[in-house]
C-alpha positions as a LaTeX table, in Angstrom:
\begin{tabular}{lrrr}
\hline
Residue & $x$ (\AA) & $y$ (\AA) & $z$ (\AA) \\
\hline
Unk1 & $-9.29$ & 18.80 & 25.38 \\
Unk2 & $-12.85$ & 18.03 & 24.25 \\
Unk3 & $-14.14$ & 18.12 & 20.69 \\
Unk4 & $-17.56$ & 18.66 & 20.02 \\
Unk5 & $-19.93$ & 17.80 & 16.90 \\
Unk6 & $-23.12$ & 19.75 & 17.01 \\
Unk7 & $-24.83$ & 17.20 & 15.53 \\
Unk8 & $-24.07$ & 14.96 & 18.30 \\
Unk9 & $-24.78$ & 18.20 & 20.85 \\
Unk10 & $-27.71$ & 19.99 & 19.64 \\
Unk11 & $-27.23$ & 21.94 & 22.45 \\
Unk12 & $-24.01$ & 23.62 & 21.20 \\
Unk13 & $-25.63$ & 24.69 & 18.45 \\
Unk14 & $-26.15$ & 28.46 & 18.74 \\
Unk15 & $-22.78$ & 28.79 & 20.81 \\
Unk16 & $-21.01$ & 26.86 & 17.04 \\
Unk17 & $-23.29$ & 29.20 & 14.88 \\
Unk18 & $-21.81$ & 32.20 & 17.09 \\
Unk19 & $-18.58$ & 30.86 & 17.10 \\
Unk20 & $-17.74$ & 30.46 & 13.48 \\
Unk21 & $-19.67$ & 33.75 & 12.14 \\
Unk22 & $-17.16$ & 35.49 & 14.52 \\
Unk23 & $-14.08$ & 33.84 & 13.19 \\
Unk24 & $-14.83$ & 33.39 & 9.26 \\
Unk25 & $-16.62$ & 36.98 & 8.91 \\
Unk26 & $-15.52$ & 36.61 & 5.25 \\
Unk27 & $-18.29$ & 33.94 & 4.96 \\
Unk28 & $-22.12$ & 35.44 & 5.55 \\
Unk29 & $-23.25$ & 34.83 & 8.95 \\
Unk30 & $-26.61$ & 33.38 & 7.29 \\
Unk31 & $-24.41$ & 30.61 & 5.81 \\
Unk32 & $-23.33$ & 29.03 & 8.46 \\
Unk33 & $-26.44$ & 29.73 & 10.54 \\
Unk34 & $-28.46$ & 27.99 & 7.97 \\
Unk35 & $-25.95$ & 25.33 & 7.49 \\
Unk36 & $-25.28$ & 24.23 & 11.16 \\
Unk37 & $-29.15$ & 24.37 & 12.48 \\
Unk38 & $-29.61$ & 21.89 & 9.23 \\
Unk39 & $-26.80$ & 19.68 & 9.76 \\
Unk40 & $-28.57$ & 18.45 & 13.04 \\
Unk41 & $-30.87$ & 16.64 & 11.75 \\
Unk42 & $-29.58$ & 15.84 & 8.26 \\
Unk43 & $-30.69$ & 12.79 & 6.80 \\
Unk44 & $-27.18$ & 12.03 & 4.85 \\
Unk45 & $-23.55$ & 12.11 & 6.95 \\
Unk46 & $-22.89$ & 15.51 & 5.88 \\
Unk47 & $-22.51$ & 18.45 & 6.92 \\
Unk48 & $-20.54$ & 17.83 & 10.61 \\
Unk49 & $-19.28$ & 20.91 & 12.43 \\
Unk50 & $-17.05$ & 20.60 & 15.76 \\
Unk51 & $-15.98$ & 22.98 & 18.08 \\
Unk52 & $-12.80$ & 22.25 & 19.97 \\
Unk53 & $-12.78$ & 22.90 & 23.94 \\
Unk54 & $-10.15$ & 23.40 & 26.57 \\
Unk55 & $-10.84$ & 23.97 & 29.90 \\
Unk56 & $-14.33$ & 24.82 & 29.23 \\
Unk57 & $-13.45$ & 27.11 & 26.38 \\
Unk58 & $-14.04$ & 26.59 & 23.01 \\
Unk59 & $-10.96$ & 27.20 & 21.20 \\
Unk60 & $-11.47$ & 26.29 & 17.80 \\
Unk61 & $-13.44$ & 24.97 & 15.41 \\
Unk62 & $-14.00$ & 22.85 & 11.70 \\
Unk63 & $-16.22$ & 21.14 & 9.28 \\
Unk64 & $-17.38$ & 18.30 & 7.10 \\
Unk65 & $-19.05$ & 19.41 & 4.59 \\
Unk66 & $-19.24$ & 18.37 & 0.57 \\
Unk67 & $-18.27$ & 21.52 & $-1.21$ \\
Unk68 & $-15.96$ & 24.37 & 0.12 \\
Unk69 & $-17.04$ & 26.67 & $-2.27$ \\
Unk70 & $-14.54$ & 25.48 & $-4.86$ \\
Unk71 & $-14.90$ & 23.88 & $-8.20$ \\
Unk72 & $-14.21$ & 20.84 & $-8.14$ \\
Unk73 & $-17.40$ & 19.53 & $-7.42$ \\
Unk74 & $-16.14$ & 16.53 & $-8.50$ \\
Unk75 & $-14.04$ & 16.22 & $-5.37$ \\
Unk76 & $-15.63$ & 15.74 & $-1.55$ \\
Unk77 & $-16.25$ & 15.68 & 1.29 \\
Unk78 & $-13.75$ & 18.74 & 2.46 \\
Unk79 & $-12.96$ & 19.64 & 5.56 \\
Unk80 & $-13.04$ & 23.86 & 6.01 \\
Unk81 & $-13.11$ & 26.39 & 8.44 \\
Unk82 & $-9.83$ & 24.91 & 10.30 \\
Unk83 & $-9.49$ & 27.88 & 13.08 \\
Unk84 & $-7.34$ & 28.06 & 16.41 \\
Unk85 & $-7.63$ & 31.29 & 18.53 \\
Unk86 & $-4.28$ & 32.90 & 17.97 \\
Unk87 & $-3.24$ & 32.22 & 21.80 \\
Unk88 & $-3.86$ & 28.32 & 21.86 \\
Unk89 & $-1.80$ & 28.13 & 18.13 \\
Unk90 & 1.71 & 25.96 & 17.92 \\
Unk91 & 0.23 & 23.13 & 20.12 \\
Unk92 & $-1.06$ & 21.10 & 16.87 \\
Unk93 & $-4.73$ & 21.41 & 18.27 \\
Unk94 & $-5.85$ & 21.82 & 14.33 \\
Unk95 & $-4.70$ & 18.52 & 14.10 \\
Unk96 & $-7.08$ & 17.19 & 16.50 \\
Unk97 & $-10.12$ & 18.99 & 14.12 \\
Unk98 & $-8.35$ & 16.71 & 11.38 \\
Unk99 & $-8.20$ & 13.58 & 12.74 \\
Unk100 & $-12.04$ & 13.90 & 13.85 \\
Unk101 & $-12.91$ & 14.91 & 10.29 \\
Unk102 & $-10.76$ & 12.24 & 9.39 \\
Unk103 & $-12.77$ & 9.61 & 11.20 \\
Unk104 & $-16.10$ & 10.68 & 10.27 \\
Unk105 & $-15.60$ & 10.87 & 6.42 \\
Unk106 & $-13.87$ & 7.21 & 6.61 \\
Unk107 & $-16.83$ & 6.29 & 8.98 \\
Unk108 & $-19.42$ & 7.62 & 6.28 \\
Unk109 & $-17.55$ & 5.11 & 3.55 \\
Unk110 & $-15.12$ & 7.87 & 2.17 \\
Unk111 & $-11.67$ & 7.10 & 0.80 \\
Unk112 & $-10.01$ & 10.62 & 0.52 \\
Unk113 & $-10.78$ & 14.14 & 2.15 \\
Unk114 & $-10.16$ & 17.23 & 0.83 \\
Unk115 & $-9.16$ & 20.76 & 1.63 \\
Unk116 & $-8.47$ & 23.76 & 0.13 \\
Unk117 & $-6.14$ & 26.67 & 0.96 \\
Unk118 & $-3.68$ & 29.66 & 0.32 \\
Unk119 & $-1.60$ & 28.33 & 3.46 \\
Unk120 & 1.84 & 25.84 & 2.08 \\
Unk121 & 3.56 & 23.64 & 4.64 \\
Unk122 & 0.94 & 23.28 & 7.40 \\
Unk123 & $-1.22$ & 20.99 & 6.23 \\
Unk124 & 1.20 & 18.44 & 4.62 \\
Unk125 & 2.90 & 18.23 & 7.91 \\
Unk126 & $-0.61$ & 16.04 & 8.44 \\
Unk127 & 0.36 & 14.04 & 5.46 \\
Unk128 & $-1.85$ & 16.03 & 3.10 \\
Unk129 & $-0.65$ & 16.42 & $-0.83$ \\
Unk130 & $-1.33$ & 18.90 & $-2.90$ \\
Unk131 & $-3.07$ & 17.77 & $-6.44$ \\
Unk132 & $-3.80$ & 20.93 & $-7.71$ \\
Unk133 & $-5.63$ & 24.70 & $-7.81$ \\
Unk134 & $-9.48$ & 25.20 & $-7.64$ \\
Unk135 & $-11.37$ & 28.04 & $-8.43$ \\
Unk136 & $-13.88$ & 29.86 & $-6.46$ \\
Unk137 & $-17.19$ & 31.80 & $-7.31$ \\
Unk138 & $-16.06$ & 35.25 & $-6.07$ \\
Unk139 & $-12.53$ & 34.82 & $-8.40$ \\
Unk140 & $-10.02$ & 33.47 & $-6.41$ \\
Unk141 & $-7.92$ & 30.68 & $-6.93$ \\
Unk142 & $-6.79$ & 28.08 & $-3.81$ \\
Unk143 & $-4.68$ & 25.28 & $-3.43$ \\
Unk144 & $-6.62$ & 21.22 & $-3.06$ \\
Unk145 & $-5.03$ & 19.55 & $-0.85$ \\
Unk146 & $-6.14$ & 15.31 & $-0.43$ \\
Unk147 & $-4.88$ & 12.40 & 2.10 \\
Unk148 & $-6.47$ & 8.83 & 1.92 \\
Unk149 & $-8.02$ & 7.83 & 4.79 \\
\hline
\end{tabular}
């Protein structure tokens, strides 16, 4: 099991660009094409975007970033786009995406991370707690989740 940050693997970069338009079509592909080719050379900590791999096949994927289009700007960094293919799921491999995201927002001088989410029960298996709703631009509502690193 290998997890990847494109901004530590430039080279991965068109294969994580590929990789998350196909699994967060809800999202326009621009966004993250935009965002990821950026991240690479980013002057500031953030945005981070991993891919996970297993047996030379990238399985999954997350990200660092400092807004998940929510409302509480107030609130950062987050980590979003949590994704497993549906074969590799029930072996806690999101928790690996996590604990990388984890590190590298403590590493950066954070002292909480953030998520948000419609899903209740996986995340506080990971010691996440829920602190409240947030609101996003196209007028849904999702649940902020927060753990102290």
């Amino acid at each position: 099991m290998k997890i990847i940050s494109v901004r530590e693997n430039p080279d991965y970069k068109d294969i994580a660009i590929a990789y998350f338009q196909c699994n967060w079509k809800s999202v326009l592909p621009v966004i993250y094409e935009d965002c990821i080719t950026h991240s690479i050379d980013a002057k500031n900590s953030l945005p981070q975007w991993y891919l996970l791999e297993k047996d030379e096949e990238i399985i999954g994927c997350a990200g660092l970033i400092t807004n998940d289009f929510i409302s509480r700007g107030d609130l950062y960094p987050w980590v979003c786009a949590i994704f497993i293919e549906e074969k590799h799921r029930g072996h806690a491999y999101g928790s690996l995406l996590i604990e990388k995201a984890k590190f590298d927002a403590k590493k950066a001088g954070f002292n909480f991370l953030y998520l948000c989410t419609s899903h209740i029960g996986y995340y506080e298996k990971y010691d996440f707690k829920y602190i409240g709703q947030g609101y996003h631009p196209w007028g849904e509502e999702s649940r902020i989740y927060e753990i102290e690193l």
